[in-house]
Every structure is written in C-alpha cells, then in structure tokens.
GROMACS .gro file of C-alpha atoms in nm:
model
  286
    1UNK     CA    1  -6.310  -9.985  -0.403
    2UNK     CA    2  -6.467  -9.746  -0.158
    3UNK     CA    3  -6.120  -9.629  -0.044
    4UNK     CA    4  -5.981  -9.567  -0.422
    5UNK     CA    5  -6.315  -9.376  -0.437
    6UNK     CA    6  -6.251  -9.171  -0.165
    7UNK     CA    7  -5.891  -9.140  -0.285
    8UNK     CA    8  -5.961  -9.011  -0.620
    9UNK     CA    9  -6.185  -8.732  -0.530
   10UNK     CA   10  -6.039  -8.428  -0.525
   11UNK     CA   11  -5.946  -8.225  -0.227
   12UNK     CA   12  -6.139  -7.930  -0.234
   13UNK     CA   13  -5.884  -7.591  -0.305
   14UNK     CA   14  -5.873  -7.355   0.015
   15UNK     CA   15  -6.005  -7.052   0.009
   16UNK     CA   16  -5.789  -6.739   0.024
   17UNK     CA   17  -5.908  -6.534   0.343
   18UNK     CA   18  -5.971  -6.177   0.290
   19UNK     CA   19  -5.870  -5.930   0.576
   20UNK     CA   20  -5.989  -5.598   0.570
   21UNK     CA   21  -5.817  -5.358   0.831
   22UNK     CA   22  -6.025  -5.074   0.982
   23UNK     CA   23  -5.815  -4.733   0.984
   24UNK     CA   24  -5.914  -4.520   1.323
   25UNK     CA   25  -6.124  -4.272   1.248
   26UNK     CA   26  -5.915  -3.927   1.332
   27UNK     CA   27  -6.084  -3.630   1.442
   28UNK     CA   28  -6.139  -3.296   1.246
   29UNK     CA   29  -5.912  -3.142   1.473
   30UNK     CA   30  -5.588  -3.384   1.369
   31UNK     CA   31  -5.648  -3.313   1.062
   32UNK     CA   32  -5.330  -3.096   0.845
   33UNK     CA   33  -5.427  -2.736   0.793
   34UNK     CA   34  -5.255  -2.553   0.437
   35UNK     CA   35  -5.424  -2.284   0.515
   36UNK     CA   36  -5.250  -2.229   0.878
   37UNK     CA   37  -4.928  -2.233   0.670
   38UNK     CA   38  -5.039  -1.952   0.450
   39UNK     CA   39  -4.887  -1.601   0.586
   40UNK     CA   40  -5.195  -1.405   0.657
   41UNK     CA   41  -5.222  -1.084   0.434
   42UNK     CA   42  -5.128  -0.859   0.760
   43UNK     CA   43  -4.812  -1.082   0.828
   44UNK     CA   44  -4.745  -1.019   0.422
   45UNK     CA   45  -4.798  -0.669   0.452
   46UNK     CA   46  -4.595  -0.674   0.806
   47UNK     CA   47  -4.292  -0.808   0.618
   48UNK     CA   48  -4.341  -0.669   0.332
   49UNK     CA   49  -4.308  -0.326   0.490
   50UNK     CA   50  -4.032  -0.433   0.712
   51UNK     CA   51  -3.842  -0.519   0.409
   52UNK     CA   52  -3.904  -0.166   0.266
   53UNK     CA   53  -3.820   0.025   0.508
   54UNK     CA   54  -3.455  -0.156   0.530
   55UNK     CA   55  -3.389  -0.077   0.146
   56UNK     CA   56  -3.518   0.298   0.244
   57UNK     CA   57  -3.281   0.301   0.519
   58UNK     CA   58  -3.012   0.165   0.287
   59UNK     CA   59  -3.045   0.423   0.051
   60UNK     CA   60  -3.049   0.713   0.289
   61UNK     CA   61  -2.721   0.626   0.444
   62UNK     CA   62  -2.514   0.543   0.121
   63UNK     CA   63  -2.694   0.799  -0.125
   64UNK     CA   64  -2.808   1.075   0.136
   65UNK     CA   65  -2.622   1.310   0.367
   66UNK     CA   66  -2.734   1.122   0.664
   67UNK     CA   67  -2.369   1.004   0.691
   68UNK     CA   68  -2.220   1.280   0.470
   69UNK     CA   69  -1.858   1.372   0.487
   70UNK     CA   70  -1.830   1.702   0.695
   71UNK     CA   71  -1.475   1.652   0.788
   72UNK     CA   72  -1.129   1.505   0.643
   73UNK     CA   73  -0.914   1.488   0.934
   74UNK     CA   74  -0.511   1.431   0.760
   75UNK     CA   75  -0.279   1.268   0.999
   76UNK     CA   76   0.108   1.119   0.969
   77UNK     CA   77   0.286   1.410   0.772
   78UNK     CA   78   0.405   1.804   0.737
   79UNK     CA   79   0.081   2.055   0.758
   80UNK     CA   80   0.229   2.132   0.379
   81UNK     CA   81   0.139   1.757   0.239
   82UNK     CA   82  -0.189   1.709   0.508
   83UNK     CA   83  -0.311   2.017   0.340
   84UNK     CA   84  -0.228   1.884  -0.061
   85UNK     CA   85  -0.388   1.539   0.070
   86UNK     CA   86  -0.713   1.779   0.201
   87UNK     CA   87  -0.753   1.937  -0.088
   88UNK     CA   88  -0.726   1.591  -0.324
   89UNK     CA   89  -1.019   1.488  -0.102
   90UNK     CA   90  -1.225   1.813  -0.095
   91UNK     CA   91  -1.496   1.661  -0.346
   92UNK     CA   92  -1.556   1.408  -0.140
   93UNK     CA   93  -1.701   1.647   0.120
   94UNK     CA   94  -2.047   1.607   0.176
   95UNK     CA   95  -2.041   1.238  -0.013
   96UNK     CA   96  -2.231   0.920   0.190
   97UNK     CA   97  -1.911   0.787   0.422
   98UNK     CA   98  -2.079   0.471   0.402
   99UNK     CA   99  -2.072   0.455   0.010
  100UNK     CA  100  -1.784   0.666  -0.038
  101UNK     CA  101  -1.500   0.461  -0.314
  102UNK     CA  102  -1.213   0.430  -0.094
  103UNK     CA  103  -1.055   0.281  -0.374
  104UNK     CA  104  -1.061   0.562  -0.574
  105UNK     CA  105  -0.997   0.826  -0.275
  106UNK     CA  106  -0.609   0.628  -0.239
  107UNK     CA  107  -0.563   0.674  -0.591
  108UNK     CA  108  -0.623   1.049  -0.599
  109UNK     CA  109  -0.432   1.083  -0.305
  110UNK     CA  110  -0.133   0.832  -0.420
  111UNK     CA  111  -0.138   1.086  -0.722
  112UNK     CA  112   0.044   1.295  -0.510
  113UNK     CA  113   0.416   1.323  -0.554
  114UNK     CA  114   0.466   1.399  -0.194
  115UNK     CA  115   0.266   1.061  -0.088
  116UNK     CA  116   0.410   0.731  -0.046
  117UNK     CA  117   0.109   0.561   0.121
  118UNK     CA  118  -0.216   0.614   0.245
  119UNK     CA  119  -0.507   0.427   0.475
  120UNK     CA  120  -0.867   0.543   0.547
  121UNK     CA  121  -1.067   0.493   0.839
  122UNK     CA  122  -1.461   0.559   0.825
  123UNK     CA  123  -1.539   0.785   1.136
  124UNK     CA  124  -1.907   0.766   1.189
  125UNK     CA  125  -2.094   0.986   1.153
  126UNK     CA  126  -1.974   1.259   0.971
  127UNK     CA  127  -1.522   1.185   0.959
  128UNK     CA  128  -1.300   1.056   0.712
  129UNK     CA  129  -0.994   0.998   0.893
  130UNK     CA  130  -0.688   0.997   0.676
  131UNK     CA  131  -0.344   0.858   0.760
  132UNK     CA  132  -0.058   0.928   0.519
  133UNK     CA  133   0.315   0.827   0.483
  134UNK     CA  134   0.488   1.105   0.285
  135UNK     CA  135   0.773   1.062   0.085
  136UNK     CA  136   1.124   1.078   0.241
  137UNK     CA  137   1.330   1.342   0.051
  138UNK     CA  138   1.703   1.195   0.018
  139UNK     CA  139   1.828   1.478  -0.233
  140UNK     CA  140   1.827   1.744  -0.488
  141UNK     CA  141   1.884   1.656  -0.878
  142UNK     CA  142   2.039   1.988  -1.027
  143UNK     CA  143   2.009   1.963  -1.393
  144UNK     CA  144   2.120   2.318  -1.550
  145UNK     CA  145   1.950   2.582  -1.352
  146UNK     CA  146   1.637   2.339  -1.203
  147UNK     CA  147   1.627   2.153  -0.894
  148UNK     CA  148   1.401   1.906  -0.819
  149UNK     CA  149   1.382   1.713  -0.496
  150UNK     CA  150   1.396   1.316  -0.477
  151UNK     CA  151   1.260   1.070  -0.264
  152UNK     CA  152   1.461   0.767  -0.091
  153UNK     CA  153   1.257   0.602  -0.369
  154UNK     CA  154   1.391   0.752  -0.643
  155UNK     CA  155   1.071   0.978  -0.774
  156UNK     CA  156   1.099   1.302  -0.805
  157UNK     CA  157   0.890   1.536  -0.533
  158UNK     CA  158   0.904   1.849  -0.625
  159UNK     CA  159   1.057   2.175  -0.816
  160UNK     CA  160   1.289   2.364  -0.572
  161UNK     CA  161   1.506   2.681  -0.603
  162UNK     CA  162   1.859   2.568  -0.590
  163UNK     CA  163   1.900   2.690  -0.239
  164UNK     CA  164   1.629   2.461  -0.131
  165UNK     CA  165   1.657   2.192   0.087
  166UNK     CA  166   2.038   2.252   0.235
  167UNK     CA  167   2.023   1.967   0.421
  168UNK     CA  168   2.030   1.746   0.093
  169UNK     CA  169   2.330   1.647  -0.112
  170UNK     CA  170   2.311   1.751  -0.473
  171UNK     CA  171   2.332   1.531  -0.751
  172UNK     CA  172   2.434   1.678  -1.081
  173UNK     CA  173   2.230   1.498  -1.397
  174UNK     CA  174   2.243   1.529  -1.806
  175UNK     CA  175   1.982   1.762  -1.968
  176UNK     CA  176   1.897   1.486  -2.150
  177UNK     CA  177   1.765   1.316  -1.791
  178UNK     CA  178   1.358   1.265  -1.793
  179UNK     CA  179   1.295   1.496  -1.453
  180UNK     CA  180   0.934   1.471  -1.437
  181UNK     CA  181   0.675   1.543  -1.097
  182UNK     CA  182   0.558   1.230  -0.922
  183UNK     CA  183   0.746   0.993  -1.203
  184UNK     CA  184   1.057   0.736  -1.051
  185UNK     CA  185   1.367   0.755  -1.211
  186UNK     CA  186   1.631   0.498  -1.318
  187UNK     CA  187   1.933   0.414  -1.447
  188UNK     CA  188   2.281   0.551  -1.287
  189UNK     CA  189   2.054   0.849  -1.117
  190UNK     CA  190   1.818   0.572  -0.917
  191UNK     CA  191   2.169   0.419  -0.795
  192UNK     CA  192   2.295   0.785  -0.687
  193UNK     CA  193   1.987   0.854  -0.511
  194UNK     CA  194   2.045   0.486  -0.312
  195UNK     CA  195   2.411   0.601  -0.232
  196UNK     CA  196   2.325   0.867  -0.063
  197UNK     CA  197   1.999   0.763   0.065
  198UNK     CA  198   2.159   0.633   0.395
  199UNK     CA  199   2.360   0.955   0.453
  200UNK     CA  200   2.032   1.186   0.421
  201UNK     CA  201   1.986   1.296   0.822
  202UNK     CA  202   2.298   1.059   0.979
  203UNK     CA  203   2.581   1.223   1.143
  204UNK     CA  204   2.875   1.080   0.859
  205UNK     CA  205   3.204   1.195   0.912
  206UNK     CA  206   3.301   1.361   0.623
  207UNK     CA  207   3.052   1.563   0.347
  208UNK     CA  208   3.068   1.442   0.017
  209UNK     CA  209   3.115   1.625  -0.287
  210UNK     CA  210   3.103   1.395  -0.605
  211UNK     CA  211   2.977   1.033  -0.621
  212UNK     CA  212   3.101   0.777  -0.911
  213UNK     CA  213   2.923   0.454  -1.050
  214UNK     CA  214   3.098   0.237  -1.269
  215UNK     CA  215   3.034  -0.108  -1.349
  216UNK     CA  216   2.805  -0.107  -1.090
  217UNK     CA  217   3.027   0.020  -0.830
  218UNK     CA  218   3.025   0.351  -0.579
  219UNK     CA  219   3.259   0.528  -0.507
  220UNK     CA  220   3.206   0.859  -0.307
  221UNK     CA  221   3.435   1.147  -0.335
  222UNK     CA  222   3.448   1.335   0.047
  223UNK     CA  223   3.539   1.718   0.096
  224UNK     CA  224   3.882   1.611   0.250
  225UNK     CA  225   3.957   1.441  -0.035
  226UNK     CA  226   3.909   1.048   0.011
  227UNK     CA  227   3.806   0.845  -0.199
  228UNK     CA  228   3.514   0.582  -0.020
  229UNK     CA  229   3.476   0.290  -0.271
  230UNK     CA  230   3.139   0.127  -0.158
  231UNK     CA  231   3.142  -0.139  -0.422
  232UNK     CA  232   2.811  -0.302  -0.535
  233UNK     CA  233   2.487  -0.176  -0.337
  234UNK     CA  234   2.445  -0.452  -0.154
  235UNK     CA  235   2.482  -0.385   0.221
  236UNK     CA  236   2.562  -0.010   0.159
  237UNK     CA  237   2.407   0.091   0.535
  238UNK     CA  238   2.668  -0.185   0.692
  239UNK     CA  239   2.944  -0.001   0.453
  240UNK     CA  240   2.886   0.348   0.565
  241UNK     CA  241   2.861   0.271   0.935
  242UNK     CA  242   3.233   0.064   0.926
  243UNK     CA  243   3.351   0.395   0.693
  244UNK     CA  244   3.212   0.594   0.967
  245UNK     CA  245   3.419   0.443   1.214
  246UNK     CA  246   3.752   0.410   0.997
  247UNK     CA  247   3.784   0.761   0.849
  248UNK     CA  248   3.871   0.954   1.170
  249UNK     CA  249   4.161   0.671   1.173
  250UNK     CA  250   4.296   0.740   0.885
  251UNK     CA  251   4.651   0.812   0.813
  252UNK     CA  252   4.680   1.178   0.708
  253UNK     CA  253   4.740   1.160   0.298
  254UNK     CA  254   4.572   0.821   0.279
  255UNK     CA  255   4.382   0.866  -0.038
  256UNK     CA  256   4.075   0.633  -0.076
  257UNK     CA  257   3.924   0.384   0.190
  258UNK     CA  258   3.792   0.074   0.046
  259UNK     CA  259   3.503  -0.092   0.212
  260UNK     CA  260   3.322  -0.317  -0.049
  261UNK     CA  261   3.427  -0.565   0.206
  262UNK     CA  262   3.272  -0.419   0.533
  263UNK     CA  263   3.469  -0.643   0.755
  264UNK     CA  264   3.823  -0.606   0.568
  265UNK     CA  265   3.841  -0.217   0.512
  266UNK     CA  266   4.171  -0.096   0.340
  267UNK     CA  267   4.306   0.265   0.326
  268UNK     CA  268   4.546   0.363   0.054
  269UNK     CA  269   4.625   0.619  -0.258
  270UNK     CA  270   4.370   0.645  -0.508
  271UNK     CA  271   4.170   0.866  -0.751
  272UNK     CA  272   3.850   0.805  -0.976
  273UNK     CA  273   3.655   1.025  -1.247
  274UNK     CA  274   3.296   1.077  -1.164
  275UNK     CA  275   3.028   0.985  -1.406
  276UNK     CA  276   2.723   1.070  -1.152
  277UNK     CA  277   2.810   1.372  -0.966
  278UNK     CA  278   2.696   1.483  -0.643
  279UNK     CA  279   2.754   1.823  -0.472
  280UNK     CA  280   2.722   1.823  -0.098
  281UNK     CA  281   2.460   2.123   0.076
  282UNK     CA  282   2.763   2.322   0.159
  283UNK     CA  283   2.873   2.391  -0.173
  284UNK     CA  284   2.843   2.701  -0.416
  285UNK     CA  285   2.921   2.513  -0.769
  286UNK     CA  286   2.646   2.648  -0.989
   0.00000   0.00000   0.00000
C-alpha cells in the first residue's frame, strides 16, 4: 500500500533554468563615431573648391584662347592645294584646339575638289597640323571649248584652259555630259578616265589618240595607228605593261594588238569606231 502510495504521487515537473549572459562592458572609446565619418565643413569646402576650379580650368581651355589656334600648318600636297586647304580652315584660327570639331574641319576641307583625304593632329599649344592627300589628276575632259581636269577617281578638279595640263590625255565628251566642280562622274566617261588612268605619268610606248568602249570593252587607238584592245577593265595595269613590252615587236603594218588575255597577246589587222574619244597632249584637234 505504502509503495502504490508512493507510486501514484506525482513527480514533481523540473524547472526550466534561466541563464542570463553578462555582455562586457566596452569603453567610451570603442564605441562607433557617425560623426568622425561626416566630412568636416573645411574638407567640404576643400573639395568643393577643388572641384571648381577643374570645371574653371575646363572651360578656359575648350572655350578660351588659352589653347587657341594661332597656326594651321598644311602638309602632303602642291603649295596651290596647302594654301585652298589654309584658307577652308582660316575660321578656325583663334578657336580652343582642344574643343575645336574635327569632324566638321574634314568636311570643309573634303569640300575641296582638289582633296581626296585629310587627317588632323592637335599640336599643343597653339598648332593644328594638317595632312592632306590631293587628288591625282589622270586627264582633261574637253567638252566644246571647256576643259576641266579629272581625277584617277573620276571627279572633276578643276576648269582649265585647253592648253592646260599637257601632260594629260584628252578625252572628248557630249555637251549633254554633267561636268560639274568637285562632283564624280559616270557612265562611259568614268570607264575612259580608268583607261587611261594607268598611262597618266608611265613611260608607254606609243601616245594615244582616241579610246573606244563598247560592250564594256577598251580599245585604245595609238598615234602609229594600232589598235590596243584591252577588253573588260579587269587587270588593265597587267594589260598595259605586256602591251608595253609587245608593241616595239610588232610587225610593221600589224594593225591592232589584242591583250584582253595578258598572257596570250595577238597582233593582227583591225579597225574600230570610237564612241569615247580621247586626244593625246600632243595634239592640236580643237
């Protein structure tokens, strides 16, 4: 009885133990300081300043004459076309050379129908140096009693007297041709003008005097009478060097000399009627 007494009490519940942790005490000195990371008001005005006086410095070299233009110094072509170039750049004179529109400079010098290209190079402190390109004159378009000089890239560089330019072979054009300054020209004209592009300054045996293109083929008529069928316009350069080599060869009589196949030249009896013609420097057709 005793022990079913004892066994039916009930065990008391335990207790859940409460901890409590002590956190270290930390000294005023540990403790983190916003106002340390607060820029004092003389650092502010410090950087403040600082940050002023780069803007001012800014605007002084691009809007100023602190770096003004006093110089254009033209390199890479004739004193004729450095002094056109000069002259397309003369407003520029006295502009910031750090915010001068470089852009814009190549375009007013590109304007020019005796440029082909153009680069810039700033010159600090006071030089714009300019290199050009010019345009490569190849011939002369006579069309009734005006000349006008072309470029190896077809556009036209200039008005000339007719005497002008001796050196260049003449090509004869339609009135009804578009001739105009600084504008390229096409159709059987632009072919002419790549004809005789290779022959501008080379030592060719034989001057010519009238150039055909039909179907898309060249033929060029020389003083001595031959006829030199070039064919299409590919490999024209590799054409006219074998030509140069065969003509002194020729038979006397022979009539044309066809090289349209550079490595398979043939001479023989031939004649064509021009539809572009070109008059070599030498002669005095009106």
């Amino acid at each position: 009885m005793a022990s079913r007494g004892r066994a039916g009490r009930e065990r008391p519940r335990a207790r859940t133990a409460s901890v409590v942790v002590p956190f270290p005490r930390t000294d005023p000195g540990d403790r983190l300081d916003l106002g340390r990371l607060v820029p004092s008001g003389r650092v502010l005005l410090i950087s403040f300043g600082a940050l002023a006086g780069v803007l001012l410095a800014l605007f002084l070299v691009r809007e100023t004459s602190l770096f003004g233009v006093d110089a254009i110094e033209v390199a890479g072509a004739s004193p004729l076309v450095e002094r056109q170039v000069e002259r397309a750049l003369a407003d520029r004179r006295g502009s910031s050379l750090v915010g001068l529109d470089l852009g814009e400079a190549r375009t007013d010098v590109l304007s020019l129908s005796t440029v082909a290209e153009v680069s810039f190079d700033r010159a600090f402190p006071h030089t714009l140096e300019v290199t050009v390109v010019p345009e490569r004159p190849v011939a002369v378009a006579r069309q009734g009693a005006s000349s006008f000089v072309l470029s190896e890239r077809g556009r036209v560089i200039a008005r000339v007297d007719r005497h002008a330019r001796p050196g260049l072979a003449r090509i004869w054009v339609a009135k009804d041709v578009p001739l105009e300054i600084g504008a390229t020209v096409d159709g059987d004209l632009r072919v002419a003008v790549a004809a005789v592009t290779p022959l501008a300054g080379a030592h060719f045996p034989g001057r010519v005097t009238s150039l055909t293109t039909a179907n898309d083929q060249l033929t060029l008529r020389l003083r001595s009478g031959v006829e030199l069928r070039l064919g299409s316009l590919d490999d024209v350069p590799l054409k006219l060097a074998v030509a140069a080599r065969v003509i002194p060869q020729l038979p006397e009589g022979a009539g044309y000399l066809d090289v349209s196949v550079p490595d398979r030249p043939v001479a023989g009896p031939a004649t064509l009627d021009p539809q572009v013609e070109v008059q070599d420097s030498t002669s005095t057709s009106p």
